[in-house]
Amino acid sequence: MKEKVVLAYSGGLDTSVCLKWLQVEKGFDVIAVCGNVGQDEADLATIKQKALDMGAIASMAVDMREEYADDFLTHALAANALYENAYPLLSALSRPLLSKHMVAIAHEYGAKYVAHGCTGKGNDQVRFETSIKALDPSIEIVAPVREWDLHSREEEMEWAKAHGVPVPATKKSPYSIDDNLWGRAIECGVLENPWCEPPADIWTLTVDPTQAPDEPEYVEIGFDQGVPCSLNGEDMKFVDIVHELNIKAGAHGYGRLDLVENRVVGVKSRECYEVPGAKVLIEAHKALETLCLDAATQHYKLGAEQQWATAVYQGLWFSPLKMALDAFFTATQCFVSGAVKVKLYKGSCAVVGRTSPYSLYDFGLASYGAEDAFNHEAAKGFSDLHGLPVSTWSAKQGPASGLSAQAEEEAAA
Ligand code: ARG
């Protein structure tokens, strides 16, 4: 009897060649799994059938959108997750979800092997493999693209033709694209030169900000315990809110990123992203937190957010640190409910209002007007004690001039 392998199958050339290669070169029975995480993919039923036509013993297209939003993006939002303070992690968030389904399907079919079509140079292989190992250490991973000796797209096309793998009729775009509900990543082609401005044709979710409408658009986002629950006053599922905000903010040219980032495998890479919905939601969520979190929690959380984003970027979704950080973030979100108003205008998204029944903002304490309820006398004693360590230091070591040692020497000369 043949061994079975579960393949993460997208329907593109790479994973199609993988599907055939696993049968021809490795003698596997292949089970193809195509996950719908909200990517811009024409027809999942066709992709599913294509796998069967190429000899897969089973093929499935699994709708993971709601699970992606509710079990993955909610955590990312609670963590205001931006890797290196910039990238909302769209590819890093989808791989552990796909891995979870692949492992479950492997168990269901009694497959000992799981395969993916990632290269050896990227982050996604690390995310798949680390997630799969965390969920079932006994599963063996096969990475055909890392193993085979097809060194160019031409060689791959040749192999495909020789083995009856349908090759795309249209010319392939020069870019490598990965997309889902949380945004779109564009790499390769001319973007490999970090000095080269991204060509206009890479962007598909966002309009050029100079072409965006001349009138701003206001959007009100409701949150319940950190999770978006309404748009402009209308209750909506989180998954639909993300989708809707991608359209709205994209139409105003908001959410383009052009970055150089540090990959897990030690390489710096130039990446462009379109993340309109993700960025609006992170900005709005942060704004609500400024009302609802006490200062110490808010400050502590900033460091934890960085750690969470780095762990998830590095493929550690299913890891003790990341899960413990989730528990912390969940605890911080219990009063993060209310609404935030944003203004979308020609490539920008400005938070222009925030409100919450749990707001810690106290008008009497904050106001400089007649309603002022702040204890000004107490401030004098507070300042004395707050400054005590530095006044002690200054009395002992001499007054701090504010100049560098060199500037001080020059001033003395
Ligand atoms: N650099 C991003 C990341 O590592 C995007 C990866 C995109 N993946 C792809 N297969 N094109 O998360």
Short mmCIF file of C-alpha atoms and ligand atoms in Angstrom, two decimals:
data_model
loop_
_atom_site.label_atom_id
_atom_site.label_comp_id
_atom_site.label_asym_id
_atom_site.label_seq_id
_atom_site.Cartn_x
_atom_site.Cartn_y
_atom_site.Cartn_z
CA MET A 1 0.00 0.00 0.00
CA LYS A 2 1.19 3.50 -0.81
CA GLU A 3 1.96 6.04 1.91
CA LYS A 4 -0.35 9.05 2.02
CA VAL A 5 0.68 12.69 2.05
CA VAL A 6 -1.48 15.76 2.72
CA LEU A 7 -0.43 18.63 0.43
CA ALA A 8 -1.17 22.32 0.97
CA TYR A 9 -2.45 23.05 -2.51
CA SER A 10 -3.11 26.52 -3.91
CA GLY A 11 -3.79 25.60 -7.53
CA GLY A 12 -0.75 27.53 -8.82
CA LEU A 13 2.11 26.07 -10.88
CA ASP A 14 4.41 25.26 -7.93
CA THR A 15 1.91 23.28 -5.90
CA SER A 16 0.51 21.62 -9.05
CA VAL A 17 3.97 20.35 -9.92
CA CYS A 18 4.37 19.31 -6.25
CA LEU A 19 1.15 17.32 -6.48
CA LYS A 20 2.42 15.32 -9.47
CA TRP A 21 6.02 15.10 -8.23
CA LEU A 22 4.91 13.53 -4.94
CA GLN A 23 3.21 10.77 -6.91
CA VAL A 24 5.88 10.26 -9.59
CA GLU A 25 9.08 10.71 -7.61
CA LYS A 26 8.00 9.61 -4.13
CA GLY A 27 5.24 7.13 -4.87
CA PHE A 28 2.74 8.83 -2.55
CA ASP A 29 -1.02 8.91 -2.62
CA VAL A 30 -1.77 12.65 -2.44
CA ILE A 31 -4.58 14.35 -0.56
CA ALA A 32 -4.83 17.98 -1.72
CA VAL A 33 -6.08 20.68 0.64
CA CYS A 34 -6.87 24.18 -0.53
CA GLY A 35 -7.72 26.57 2.28
CA ASN A 36 -9.94 29.57 1.66
CA VAL A 37 -8.54 32.32 3.88
CA GLY A 38 -10.08 35.10 1.83
CA GLN A 39 -7.55 35.17 -1.01
CA ASP A 40 -8.46 36.64 -4.36
CA GLU A 41 -8.91 33.24 -6.00
CA ALA A 42 -11.31 32.79 -8.87
CA ASP A 43 -12.85 29.44 -8.23
CA LEU A 44 -12.01 27.01 -5.47
CA ALA A 45 -14.28 24.31 -6.91
CA THR A 46 -12.17 24.34 -10.09
CA ILE A 47 -8.94 24.17 -8.10
CA LYS A 48 -10.31 21.23 -6.14
CA GLN A 49 -11.26 19.38 -9.33
CA LYS A 50 -7.89 20.13 -10.93
CA ALA A 51 -6.16 18.24 -8.11
CA LEU A 52 -8.36 15.20 -8.70
CA ASP A 53 -7.67 15.39 -12.44
CA MET A 54 -3.95 15.23 -11.67
CA GLY A 55 -4.38 12.05 -9.69
CA ALA A 56 -4.99 13.18 -6.11
CA ILE A 57 -6.91 10.47 -4.20
CA ALA A 58 -8.85 13.17 -2.37
CA SER A 59 -9.16 16.91 -2.73
CA MET A 60 -10.87 19.50 -0.60
CA ALA A 61 -11.44 23.22 -0.53
CA VAL A 62 -12.00 24.26 3.06
CA ASP A 63 -13.61 27.58 3.93
CA MET A 64 -11.45 28.84 6.82
CA ARG A 65 -12.39 32.52 6.64
CA GLU A 66 -14.46 32.79 9.76
CA GLU A 67 -12.08 30.66 11.79
CA TYR A 68 -9.22 32.80 10.51
CA ALA A 69 -10.95 35.96 11.69
CA ASP A 70 -12.27 34.65 15.00
CA ASP A 71 -9.35 32.51 16.17
CA PHE A 72 -6.36 34.20 14.57
CA LEU A 73 -7.06 37.82 13.66
CA THR A 74 -8.73 38.57 17.01
CA HIS A 75 -5.46 37.65 18.75
CA ALA A 76 -3.43 39.66 16.26
CA LEU A 77 -5.61 42.68 16.92
CA ALA A 78 -5.47 42.29 20.70
CA ALA A 79 -1.68 42.37 20.25
CA ASN A 80 -1.83 45.31 17.77
CA ALA A 81 0.55 43.02 15.96
CA LEU A 82 3.04 44.70 13.64
CA TYR A 83 6.32 42.86 13.03
CA GLU A 84 9.22 45.30 13.28
CA ASN A 85 6.61 47.92 14.08
CA ALA A 86 5.27 47.79 10.53
CA TYR A 87 4.08 44.52 8.97
CA PRO A 88 0.66 43.18 10.07
CA LEU A 89 1.79 39.54 9.61
CA LEU A 90 -0.78 38.42 7.06
CA SER A 91 1.27 35.48 5.73
CA ALA A 92 2.50 34.52 9.19
CA LEU A 93 -1.06 34.35 10.51
CA SER A 94 -2.49 32.11 7.80
CA ARG A 95 0.15 29.36 7.84
CA PRO A 96 -0.60 28.01 11.34
CA LEU A 97 -4.31 27.87 10.47
CA LEU A 98 -3.58 25.91 7.27
CA SER A 99 -1.23 23.67 9.25
CA LYS A 100 -3.94 22.95 11.81
CA HIS A 101 -6.32 21.75 9.10
CA MET A 102 -3.64 19.72 7.33
CA VAL A 103 -2.73 17.89 10.51
CA ALA A 104 -6.40 17.16 11.23
CA ILE A 105 -6.87 15.84 7.68
CA ALA A 106 -3.69 13.74 7.98
CA HIS A 107 -5.15 12.14 11.12
CA GLU A 108 -8.48 11.57 9.42
CA TYR A 109 -6.86 9.81 6.42
CA GLY A 110 -4.13 8.04 8.37
CA ALA A 111 -1.41 9.99 6.52
CA LYS A 112 2.07 10.10 8.06
CA TYR A 113 3.29 12.86 5.74
CA VAL A 114 2.41 16.50 5.13
CA ALA A 115 3.83 18.54 2.22
CA HIS A 116 4.03 22.21 1.26
CA GLY A 117 5.27 24.09 -1.80
CA CYS A 118 7.49 26.65 -0.06
CA THR A 119 11.06 27.43 -1.05
CA GLY A 120 14.02 27.11 1.28
CA LYS A 121 14.59 30.85 1.35
CA GLY A 122 11.34 32.06 2.84
CA ASN A 123 9.54 32.31 6.15
CA ASP A 124 6.51 30.28 5.17
CA GLN A 125 8.32 26.91 5.22
CA VAL A 126 9.39 27.65 8.80
CA ARG A 127 5.83 28.57 9.79
CA PHE A 128 4.32 25.43 8.25
CA GLU A 129 6.90 23.11 9.67
CA THR A 130 7.06 24.60 13.15
CA SER A 131 3.25 24.59 13.41
CA ILE A 132 2.94 21.01 12.15
CA LYS A 133 5.62 19.79 14.55
CA ALA A 134 3.90 21.53 17.44
CA LEU A 135 0.57 19.90 16.60
CA ASP A 136 1.94 16.41 15.91
CA PRO A 137 5.67 15.78 16.26
CA SER A 138 5.32 12.36 14.62
CA ILE A 139 4.31 13.78 11.24
CA GLU A 140 7.03 13.85 8.58
CA ILE A 141 7.34 16.91 6.36
CA VAL A 142 8.09 16.82 2.65
CA ALA A 143 9.12 20.03 0.89
CA PRO A 144 9.40 19.16 -2.83
CA VAL A 145 10.50 22.65 -3.93
CA ARG A 146 13.49 22.39 -1.58
CA GLU A 147 14.32 18.93 -2.89
CA TRP A 148 13.77 18.84 -6.60
CA ASP A 149 16.28 20.12 -9.13
CA LEU A 150 14.04 22.29 -11.22
CA HIS A 151 16.00 25.51 -11.09
CA SER A 152 13.87 27.94 -13.02
CA ARG A 153 10.30 28.51 -13.96
CA GLU A 154 11.17 27.26 -17.47
CA GLU A 155 12.47 23.94 -16.12
CA GLU A 156 9.38 23.64 -13.97
CA MET A 157 7.14 24.27 -17.00
CA GLU A 158 9.08 21.63 -18.99
CA TRP A 159 8.64 19.08 -16.20
CA ALA A 160 4.97 19.99 -15.92
CA LYS A 161 4.35 19.54 -19.64
CA ALA A 162 6.20 16.21 -19.69
CA HIS A 163 4.08 14.92 -16.80
CA GLY A 164 0.65 16.16 -17.86
CA VAL A 165 0.43 19.01 -15.35
CA PRO A 166 -1.64 21.81 -16.91
CA VAL A 167 0.54 24.91 -17.28
CA PRO A 168 -0.98 28.38 -17.00
CA ALA A 169 -1.80 29.89 -20.38
CA THR A 170 -1.36 33.46 -19.20
CA LYS A 171 2.09 34.94 -18.67
CA LYS A 172 2.98 34.79 -15.01
CA SER A 173 3.17 38.08 -13.19
CA PRO A 174 6.78 38.91 -12.31
CA TYR A 175 5.81 39.16 -8.64
CA SER A 176 5.27 36.61 -5.92
CA ILE A 177 1.93 37.28 -4.28
CA ASP A 178 0.38 35.95 -1.09
CA ASP A 179 -2.98 37.26 -0.01
CA ASN A 180 -5.80 36.67 2.41
CA LEU A 181 -8.37 38.53 4.47
CA TRP A 182 -5.65 40.42 6.41
CA GLY A 183 -4.03 41.86 3.26
CA ARG A 184 -1.74 41.19 0.35
CA ALA A 185 2.05 40.69 0.12
CA ILE A 186 3.98 41.46 -3.07
CA GLU A 187 7.65 40.54 -3.55
CA CYS A 188 10.24 39.75 -6.29
CA GLY A 189 10.67 41.25 -9.78
CA VAL A 190 11.87 44.86 -9.80
CA LEU A 191 11.01 45.11 -6.10
CA GLU A 192 14.22 43.17 -5.38
CA ASN A 193 16.00 46.49 -5.88
CA PRO A 194 15.12 48.44 -2.74
CA TRP A 195 15.91 51.73 -4.49
CA CYS A 196 13.28 51.12 -7.14
CA GLU A 197 9.89 52.69 -6.42
CA PRO A 198 7.09 50.09 -6.52
CA PRO A 199 5.49 50.17 -9.97
CA ALA A 200 1.82 51.15 -10.04
CA ASP A 201 0.76 47.71 -11.29
CA ILE A 202 1.64 45.88 -8.06
CA TRP A 203 -1.29 47.44 -6.18
CA THR A 204 -4.73 45.90 -6.52
CA LEU A 205 -6.50 46.47 -3.18
CA THR A 206 -5.73 50.17 -2.89
CA VAL A 207 -6.11 53.06 -5.31
CA ASP A 208 -3.30 55.52 -5.85
CA PRO A 209 -3.84 58.10 -3.07
CA THR A 210 -3.62 60.92 -5.64
CA GLN A 211 -6.60 59.36 -7.44
CA ALA A 212 -8.63 58.87 -4.25
CA PRO A 213 -11.92 60.75 -3.74
CA ASP A 214 -11.72 64.45 -2.87
CA GLU A 215 -14.23 63.99 -0.05
CA PRO A 216 -13.17 62.27 3.18
CA GLU A 217 -15.19 59.33 4.47
CA TYR A 218 -15.92 58.78 8.16
CA VAL A 219 -16.25 55.25 9.50
CA GLU A 220 -17.31 54.27 13.01
CA ILE A 221 -16.03 50.94 14.31
CA GLY A 222 -17.62 49.34 17.38
CA PHE A 223 -15.58 47.05 19.65
CA ASP A 224 -16.65 44.50 22.23
CA GLN A 225 -13.82 43.36 24.51
CA GLY A 226 -11.25 44.23 21.86
CA VAL A 227 -13.08 42.54 19.00
CA PRO A 228 -14.70 44.64 16.25
CA CYS A 229 -18.46 44.06 16.33
CA SER A 230 -20.07 46.83 14.29
CA LEU A 231 -19.50 49.19 11.40
CA ASN A 232 -21.26 52.55 11.27
CA GLY A 233 -23.64 51.39 13.98
CA GLU A 234 -24.62 48.18 12.26
CA ASP A 235 -23.76 44.89 14.02
CA MET A 236 -21.55 42.74 11.84
CA LYS A 237 -19.36 39.66 12.07
CA PHE A 238 -15.67 40.40 12.48
CA VAL A 239 -14.87 38.58 9.23
CA ASP A 240 -17.27 40.86 7.34
CA ILE A 241 -15.92 43.99 9.03
CA VAL A 242 -12.39 43.20 7.84
CA HIS A 243 -13.65 42.55 4.33
CA GLU A 244 -15.69 45.76 4.26
CA LEU A 245 -12.82 47.88 5.61
CA ASN A 246 -10.45 46.49 2.97
CA ILE A 247 -12.84 47.89 0.38
CA LYS A 248 -13.57 51.21 2.10
CA ALA A 249 -10.02 52.08 3.12
CA GLY A 250 -8.59 50.70 -0.13
CA ALA A 251 -10.85 53.05 -2.08
CA HIS A 252 -9.22 55.97 -0.22
CA GLY A 253 -5.71 54.71 -1.00
CA TYR A 254 -4.94 53.76 2.59
CA GLY A 255 -2.82 50.79 3.62
CA ARG A 256 0.18 50.63 1.29
CA LEU A 257 3.51 49.61 2.82
CA ASP A 258 6.96 49.47 1.27
CA LEU A 259 9.42 47.80 3.65
CA VAL A 260 12.71 46.01 4.01
CA GLU A 261 12.27 43.30 6.62
CA ASN A 262 14.40 40.75 8.42
CA ARG A 263 13.40 37.21 7.47
CA VAL A 264 13.75 34.26 9.81
CA VAL A 265 16.39 32.64 7.57
CA GLY A 266 18.75 35.59 8.00
CA VAL A 267 18.01 37.41 4.76
CA LYS A 268 16.78 40.98 4.41
CA SER A 269 14.00 41.24 1.88
CA ARG A 270 12.06 44.05 0.25
CA GLU A 271 8.34 43.59 0.72
CA CYS A 272 5.34 45.60 -0.35
CA TYR A 273 2.03 45.12 1.35
CA GLU A 274 -1.54 46.28 0.97
CA VAL A 275 -3.26 46.10 4.31
CA PRO A 276 -6.11 48.63 4.35
CA GLY A 277 -8.49 46.80 6.68
CA ALA A 278 -5.80 45.49 9.02
CA LYS A 279 -4.22 48.92 9.47
CA VAL A 280 -7.51 50.73 10.08
CA LEU A 281 -8.46 48.15 12.70
CA ILE A 282 -5.09 48.24 14.46
CA GLU A 283 -5.10 52.05 14.58
CA ALA A 284 -8.69 52.13 15.84
CA HIS A 285 -8.05 49.41 18.42
CA LYS A 286 -4.95 51.16 19.74
CA ALA A 287 -6.97 54.36 20.07
CA LEU A 288 -9.67 52.64 22.10
CA GLU A 289 -7.04 51.10 24.35
CA THR A 290 -5.69 54.56 25.14
CA LEU A 291 -9.07 55.29 26.77
CA CYS A 292 -9.67 51.93 28.43
CA LEU A 293 -6.31 50.68 29.69
CA ASP A 294 -4.55 52.03 32.76
CA ALA A 295 -1.13 53.53 32.06
CA ALA A 296 0.94 50.68 33.54
CA THR A 297 -0.87 47.97 31.55
CA GLN A 298 -0.75 50.04 28.39
CA HIS A 299 3.01 50.55 28.75
CA TYR A 300 3.76 46.94 29.67
CA LYS A 301 1.65 45.76 26.76
CA LEU A 302 3.81 47.60 24.20
CA GLY A 303 6.77 45.32 24.87
CA ALA A 304 4.61 42.21 24.94
CA GLU A 305 3.12 43.22 21.58
CA GLN A 306 6.58 43.26 20.00
CA GLN A 307 7.37 39.84 21.43
CA TRP A 308 4.09 38.41 20.18
CA ALA A 309 4.64 39.78 16.67
CA THR A 310 8.20 38.46 16.52
CA ALA A 311 7.15 35.01 17.76
CA VAL A 312 4.33 34.77 15.24
CA TYR A 313 6.54 36.05 12.42
CA GLN A 314 9.02 33.31 13.29
CA GLY A 315 6.40 30.60 13.05
CA LEU A 316 5.82 30.15 16.77
CA TRP A 317 2.01 30.42 16.76
CA PHE A 318 1.68 27.16 18.64
CA SER A 319 4.30 27.84 21.30
CA PRO A 320 4.23 28.30 25.07
CA LEU A 321 5.39 31.95 24.96
CA LYS A 322 2.85 32.99 22.35
CA MET A 323 0.00 31.22 24.10
CA ALA A 324 0.94 32.78 27.45
CA LEU A 325 1.07 36.22 25.85
CA ASP A 326 -2.41 35.59 24.41
CA ALA A 327 -3.67 34.93 27.93
CA PHE A 328 -2.22 38.25 29.04
CA PHE A 329 -3.74 40.13 26.10
CA THR A 330 -7.13 38.50 26.67
CA ALA A 331 -7.05 39.75 30.25
CA THR A 332 -6.27 43.27 29.05
CA GLN A 333 -9.23 43.36 26.66
CA CYS A 334 -12.13 42.89 29.07
CA PHE A 335 -12.91 46.63 29.21
CA VAL A 336 -11.80 47.50 25.67
CA SER A 337 -15.34 48.10 24.44
CA GLY A 338 -16.74 51.18 22.75
CA ALA A 339 -16.39 52.91 19.42
CA VAL A 340 -13.77 54.69 17.36
CA LYS A 341 -14.36 57.13 14.53
CA VAL A 342 -11.80 57.28 11.72
CA LYS A 343 -11.50 59.61 8.77
CA LEU A 344 -10.25 58.16 5.50
CA TYR A 345 -8.80 60.65 3.09
CA LYS A 346 -6.31 60.37 0.21
CA GLY A 347 -4.04 57.69 1.61
CA SER A 348 -4.53 58.52 5.27
CA CYS A 349 -6.57 57.16 8.12
CA ALA A 350 -6.88 59.48 11.11
CA VAL A 351 -8.57 58.55 14.34
CA VAL A 352 -10.85 61.52 15.06
CA GLY A 353 -12.96 60.24 17.93
CA ARG A 354 -13.14 57.53 20.58
CA THR A 355 -15.70 56.67 23.25
CA SER A 356 -16.24 53.88 25.78
CA PRO A 357 -18.53 53.14 28.73
CA TYR A 358 -15.33 51.99 30.49
CA SER A 359 -13.31 55.07 29.59
CA LEU A 360 -10.72 56.08 32.19
CA TYR A 361 -10.61 59.54 30.67
CA ASP A 362 -11.94 61.89 33.34
CA PHE A 363 -13.03 65.28 32.08
CA GLY A 364 -12.75 66.86 35.56
CA LEU A 365 -9.16 65.66 35.88
CA ALA A 366 -8.14 66.52 32.33
CA SER A 367 -9.84 69.89 31.90
CA TYR A 368 -7.98 73.21 32.16
CA GLY A 369 -11.36 74.92 32.32
CA ALA A 370 -13.66 75.84 35.20
CA GLU A 371 -14.57 72.18 35.86
CA ASP A 372 -11.00 71.40 36.91
CA ALA A 373 -11.08 68.89 39.79
CA PHE A 374 -7.38 68.08 39.86
CA ASN A 375 -5.54 68.52 43.18
CA HIS A 376 -2.90 71.09 42.31
CA GLU A 377 -1.45 71.26 45.82
CA ALA A 378 -0.69 67.53 45.81
CA ALA A 379 1.33 68.04 42.64
CA LYS A 380 4.02 70.01 44.46
CA GLY A 381 4.85 67.17 46.87
CA PHE A 382 4.62 64.66 44.05
CA SER A 383 7.15 66.53 41.93
CA ASP A 384 9.57 66.85 44.84
CA LEU A 385 9.54 63.12 45.51
CA HIS A 386 9.49 62.14 41.85
CA GLY A 387 12.62 64.23 41.28
CA LEU A 388 14.37 63.09 44.47
CA PRO A 389 16.59 60.42 42.82
CA VAL A 390 17.92 62.84 40.21
CA SER A 391 18.41 65.72 42.64
CA THR A 392 20.35 63.33 44.92
CA TRP A 393 22.46 62.25 41.96
CA SER A 394 23.07 65.80 40.84
CA ALA A 395 24.09 66.95 44.32
CA LYS A 396 26.63 64.13 44.46
CA GLN A 397 28.01 64.08 40.89
CA GLY A 398 27.64 67.71 39.94
CA PRO A 399 24.80 69.30 38.03
CA ALA A 400 23.88 67.70 34.74
CA SER A 401 24.68 70.31 32.09
CA GLY A 402 22.83 68.63 29.25
CA LEU A 403 26.04 68.79 27.19
CA SER A 404 28.18 65.87 26.05
CA ALA A 405 31.56 65.41 27.75
CA GLN A 406 33.25 66.66 24.57
CA ALA A 407 31.01 69.74 24.33
CA GLU A 408 31.70 70.45 27.99
CA GLU A 409 35.46 70.27 27.43
CA GLU A 410 35.17 72.59 24.47
CA ALA A 411 33.04 75.02 26.46
CA ALA A 412 35.62 74.98 29.31
CA ALA A 413 38.56 75.58 26.90
N1 ARG B 1 7.50 38.55 3.92
C1 ARG B 1 6.16 38.21 4.27
C2 ARG B 1 6.17 37.19 5.38
O1 ARG B 1 7.15 36.54 5.55
C3 ARG B 1 5.36 37.79 3.09
C4 ARG B 1 5.57 36.40 2.58
C5 ARG B 1 4.78 36.17 1.37
N2 ARG B 1 4.77 34.80 1.01
C6 ARG B 1 4.81 34.37 -0.23
N3 ARG B 1 4.81 33.08 -0.41
N4 ARG B 1 4.86 35.19 -1.24
O2 ARG B 1 5.25 37.03 6.10
#
